[in-house]
Coordinates of C-alpha atoms in Angstrom, one line a residue:
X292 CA 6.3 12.3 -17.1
X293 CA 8.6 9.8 -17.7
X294 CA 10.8 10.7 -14.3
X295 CA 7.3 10.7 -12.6
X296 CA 6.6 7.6 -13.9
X297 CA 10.0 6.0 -13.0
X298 CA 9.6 7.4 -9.5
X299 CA 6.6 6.0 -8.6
X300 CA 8.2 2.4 -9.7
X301 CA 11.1 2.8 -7.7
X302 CA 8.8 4.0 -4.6
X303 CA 6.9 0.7 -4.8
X304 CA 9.6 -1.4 -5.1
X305 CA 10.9 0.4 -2.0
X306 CA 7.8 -0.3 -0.4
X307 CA 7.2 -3.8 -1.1
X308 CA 11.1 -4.5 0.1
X309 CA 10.2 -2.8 3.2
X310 CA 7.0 -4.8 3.6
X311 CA 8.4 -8.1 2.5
X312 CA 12.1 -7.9 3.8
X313 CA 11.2 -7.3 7.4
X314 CA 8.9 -9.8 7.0
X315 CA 11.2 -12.1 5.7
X316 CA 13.7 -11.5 8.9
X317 CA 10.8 -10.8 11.5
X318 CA 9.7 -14.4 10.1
X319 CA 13.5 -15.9 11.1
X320 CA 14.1 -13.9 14.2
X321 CA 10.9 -14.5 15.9
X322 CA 11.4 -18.1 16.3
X323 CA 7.8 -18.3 16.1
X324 CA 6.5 -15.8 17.6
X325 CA 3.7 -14.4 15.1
X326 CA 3.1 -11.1 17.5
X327 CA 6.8 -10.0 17.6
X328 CA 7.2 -10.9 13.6
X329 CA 3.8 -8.5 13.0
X330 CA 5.6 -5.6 15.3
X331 CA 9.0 -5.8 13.3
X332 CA 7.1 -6.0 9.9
X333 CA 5.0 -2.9 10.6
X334 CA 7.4 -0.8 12.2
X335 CA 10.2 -1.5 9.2
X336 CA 7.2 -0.8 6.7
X337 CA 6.1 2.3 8.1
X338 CA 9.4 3.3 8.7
X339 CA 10.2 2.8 4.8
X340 CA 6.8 4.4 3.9
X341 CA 7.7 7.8 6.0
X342 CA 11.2 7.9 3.9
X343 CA 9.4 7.3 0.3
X344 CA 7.2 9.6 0.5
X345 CA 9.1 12.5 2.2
X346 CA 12.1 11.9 -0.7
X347 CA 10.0 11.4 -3.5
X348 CA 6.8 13.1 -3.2
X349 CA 7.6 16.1 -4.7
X350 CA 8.4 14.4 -7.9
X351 CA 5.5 12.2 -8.5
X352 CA 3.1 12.8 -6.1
X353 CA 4.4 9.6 -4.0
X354 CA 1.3 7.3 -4.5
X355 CA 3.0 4.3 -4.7
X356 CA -0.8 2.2 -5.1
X357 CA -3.4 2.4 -8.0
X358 CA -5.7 3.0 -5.5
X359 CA -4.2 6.7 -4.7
X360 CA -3.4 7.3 -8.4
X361 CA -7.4 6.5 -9.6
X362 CA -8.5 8.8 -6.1
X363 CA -6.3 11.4 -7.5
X364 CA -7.3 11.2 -11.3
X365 CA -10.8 11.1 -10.6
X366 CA -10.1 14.5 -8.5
X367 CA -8.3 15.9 -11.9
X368 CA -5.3 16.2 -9.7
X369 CA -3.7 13.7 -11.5
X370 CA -3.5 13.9 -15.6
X371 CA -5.6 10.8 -17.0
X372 CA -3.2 9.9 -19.4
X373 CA -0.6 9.2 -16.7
X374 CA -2.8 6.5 -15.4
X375 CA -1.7 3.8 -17.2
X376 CA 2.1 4.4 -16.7
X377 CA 1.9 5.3 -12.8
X378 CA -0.2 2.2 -12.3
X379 CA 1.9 0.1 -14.4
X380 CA 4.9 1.5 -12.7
X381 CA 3.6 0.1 -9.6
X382 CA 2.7 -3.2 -10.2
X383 CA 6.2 -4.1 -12.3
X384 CA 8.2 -2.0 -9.2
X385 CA 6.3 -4.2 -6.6
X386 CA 6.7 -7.1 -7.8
X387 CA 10.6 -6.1 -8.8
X388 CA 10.9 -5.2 -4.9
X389 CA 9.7 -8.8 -3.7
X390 CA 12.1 -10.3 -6.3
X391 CA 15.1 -8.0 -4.8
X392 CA 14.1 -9.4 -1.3
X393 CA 14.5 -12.8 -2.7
X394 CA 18.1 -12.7 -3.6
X395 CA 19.4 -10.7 -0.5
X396 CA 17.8 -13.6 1.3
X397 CA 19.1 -16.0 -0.7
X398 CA 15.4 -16.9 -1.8
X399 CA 14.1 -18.7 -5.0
X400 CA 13.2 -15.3 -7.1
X401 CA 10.3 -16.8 -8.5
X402 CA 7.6 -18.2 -6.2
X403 CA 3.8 -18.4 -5.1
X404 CA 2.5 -17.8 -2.0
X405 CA 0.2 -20.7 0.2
X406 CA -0.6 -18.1 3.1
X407 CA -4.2 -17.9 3.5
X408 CA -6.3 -14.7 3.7
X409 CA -9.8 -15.0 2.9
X410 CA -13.0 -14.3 4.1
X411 CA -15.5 -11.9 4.8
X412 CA -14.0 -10.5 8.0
X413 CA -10.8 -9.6 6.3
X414 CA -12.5 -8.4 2.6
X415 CA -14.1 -6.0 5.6
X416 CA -11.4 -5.2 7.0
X417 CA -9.7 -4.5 3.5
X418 CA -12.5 -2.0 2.9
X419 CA -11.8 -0.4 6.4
X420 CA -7.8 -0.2 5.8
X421 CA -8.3 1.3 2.6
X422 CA -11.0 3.8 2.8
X423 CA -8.8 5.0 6.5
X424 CA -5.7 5.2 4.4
X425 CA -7.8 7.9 1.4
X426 CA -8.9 9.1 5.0
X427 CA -5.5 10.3 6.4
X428 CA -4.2 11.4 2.5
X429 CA -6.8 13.9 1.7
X430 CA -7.4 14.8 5.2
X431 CA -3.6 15.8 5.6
X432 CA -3.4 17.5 3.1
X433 CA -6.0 19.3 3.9
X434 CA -5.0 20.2 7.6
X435 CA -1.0 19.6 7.7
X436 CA 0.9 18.9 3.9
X437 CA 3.9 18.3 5.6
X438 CA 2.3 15.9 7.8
X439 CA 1.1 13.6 5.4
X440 CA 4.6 11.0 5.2
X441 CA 4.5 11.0 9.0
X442 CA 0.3 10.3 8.8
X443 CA 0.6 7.5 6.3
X444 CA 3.6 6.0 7.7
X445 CA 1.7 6.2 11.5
X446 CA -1.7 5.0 10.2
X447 CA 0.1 1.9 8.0
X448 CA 2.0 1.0 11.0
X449 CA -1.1 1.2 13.2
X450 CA -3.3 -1.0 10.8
X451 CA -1.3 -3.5 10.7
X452 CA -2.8 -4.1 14.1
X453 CA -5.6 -3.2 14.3
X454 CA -7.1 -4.9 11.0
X455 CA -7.6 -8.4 10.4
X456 CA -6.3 -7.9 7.2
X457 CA -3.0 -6.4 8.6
X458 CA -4.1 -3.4 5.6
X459 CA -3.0 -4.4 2.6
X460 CA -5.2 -1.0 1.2
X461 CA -3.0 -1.2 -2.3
X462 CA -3.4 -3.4 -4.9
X463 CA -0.3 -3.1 -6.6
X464 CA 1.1 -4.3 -3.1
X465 CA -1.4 -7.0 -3.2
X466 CA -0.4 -8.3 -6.3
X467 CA 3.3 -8.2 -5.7
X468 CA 2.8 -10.5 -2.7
X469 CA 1.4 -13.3 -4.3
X470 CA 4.7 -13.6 -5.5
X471 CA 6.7 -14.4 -2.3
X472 CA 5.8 -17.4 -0.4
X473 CA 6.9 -15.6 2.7
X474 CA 5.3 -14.3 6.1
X475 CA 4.3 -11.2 4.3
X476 CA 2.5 -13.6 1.2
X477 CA -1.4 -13.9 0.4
X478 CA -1.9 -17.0 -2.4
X479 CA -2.7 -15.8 -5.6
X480 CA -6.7 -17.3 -5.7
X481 CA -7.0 -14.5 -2.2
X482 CA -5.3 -11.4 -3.7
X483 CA -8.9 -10.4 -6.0
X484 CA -10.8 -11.1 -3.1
X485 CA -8.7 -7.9 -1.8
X486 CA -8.3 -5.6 -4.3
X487 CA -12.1 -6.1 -4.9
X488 CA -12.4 -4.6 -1.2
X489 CA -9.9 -2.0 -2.3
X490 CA -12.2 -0.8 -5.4
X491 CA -15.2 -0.6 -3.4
X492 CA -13.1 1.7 -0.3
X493 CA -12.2 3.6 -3.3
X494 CA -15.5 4.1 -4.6
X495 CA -17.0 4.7 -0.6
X496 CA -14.0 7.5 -0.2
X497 CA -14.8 9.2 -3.9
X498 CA -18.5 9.5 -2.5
X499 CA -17.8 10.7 0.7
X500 CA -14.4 12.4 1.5
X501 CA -14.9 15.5 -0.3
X502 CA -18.1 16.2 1.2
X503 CA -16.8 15.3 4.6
X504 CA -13.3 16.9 4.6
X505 CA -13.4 20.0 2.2
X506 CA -14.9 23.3 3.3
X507 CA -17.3 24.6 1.1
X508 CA -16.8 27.9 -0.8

């Protein structure tokens, strides 16, 4: 447990360099250009995502989100009592990963982000990222396990887009962003506004993915 646990805190922090890194350069390179910034950002994050979970899903599962971990628990596919440590191992491995992007970019570690993201549209569109993301986990591994880094990696980088929200759909990443006053940021008063959305895709996909997705016996 405690090599699953470290896993899934070294995934996240993989992630959340991944997510706020290129964001971090897409943010310098673009020279303002907000569209070609979002295109580098989503393409380095699902690039990252397809490595994480290919490498280290066969040691913890390769949630990498709360979200995932309470999805799986509630399924029993995922001991209880390794709720706490994979969550925990999240959150502190996110928010390590935004401090590593920090000092490569020569960054004040500690820090609070001002970028904006409120509102119905994008608690909506939270609730849309999230519930797609349970989608395309339980439905690959339903139809193609080995599909499922490619999936996730493919859906993340196509909701970026296609979501107001640009699909945050973890809260551990959600969290760790407040901390990095960057192009990838959400201020710290927005982020429960989010993971509120989250819960409630969560508790949409509990109700309805099994029924949809799994043949009956």
């Amino acid at each position: 447990m405690k090599r699953q646990i470290a896993t899934e805190g070294l995934g996240t922090a993989l992630l959340l360099i991944g997510v706020v890194g290129s964001g971090i350069m897409a943010e310098t390179l673009a020279d303002g250009n907000t569209a070609l910034a979002l295109l580098a950002n989503a393409v380095a994050t699902g690039c990252m995502l397809f490595v994480i979970i290919t490498i280290l899903g066969r040691l913890s599962g390769a949630h990498f989100n709360p979200m995932v971990s309470l999805f799986f628990a509630w399924r029993g596919e995922l001991d209880k009592s390794a709720l706490p440590g994979y969550i925990g191992a999240q959150v502190i491995g996110g928010i390590l990963g935004v401090w590593a992007c920090h000092v490569m970019f020569d960054m004040t570690v500690l820090q609070f982000s001002t970028t904006v993201r409120t509102g119905t549209a994008q608690w909506f569109s939270e609730i849309i990222a999230s519930f797609g993301l349970l989608f395309v986990i339980l439905g690959g591994l339903r139809a193609r396990a080995d599909l499922v880094p490619m999936l996730v990696a493919m859906y993340i980088t196509g909701a970026y887009w296609f979501t107001s929200s640009t699909s945050f759909a973890n809260p551990a990443v959600t969290i760790a962003r407040m901390f990095s006053d960057s192009f990838a940021g959400i201020r710290p008063m927005d982020a429960p506004g989010f993971i509120v959305a989250q819960i409630v895709a969560l508790i949409i996909a509990i109700a309805v993915l099994p029924w949809l997705l799994e043949k009956e016996d």
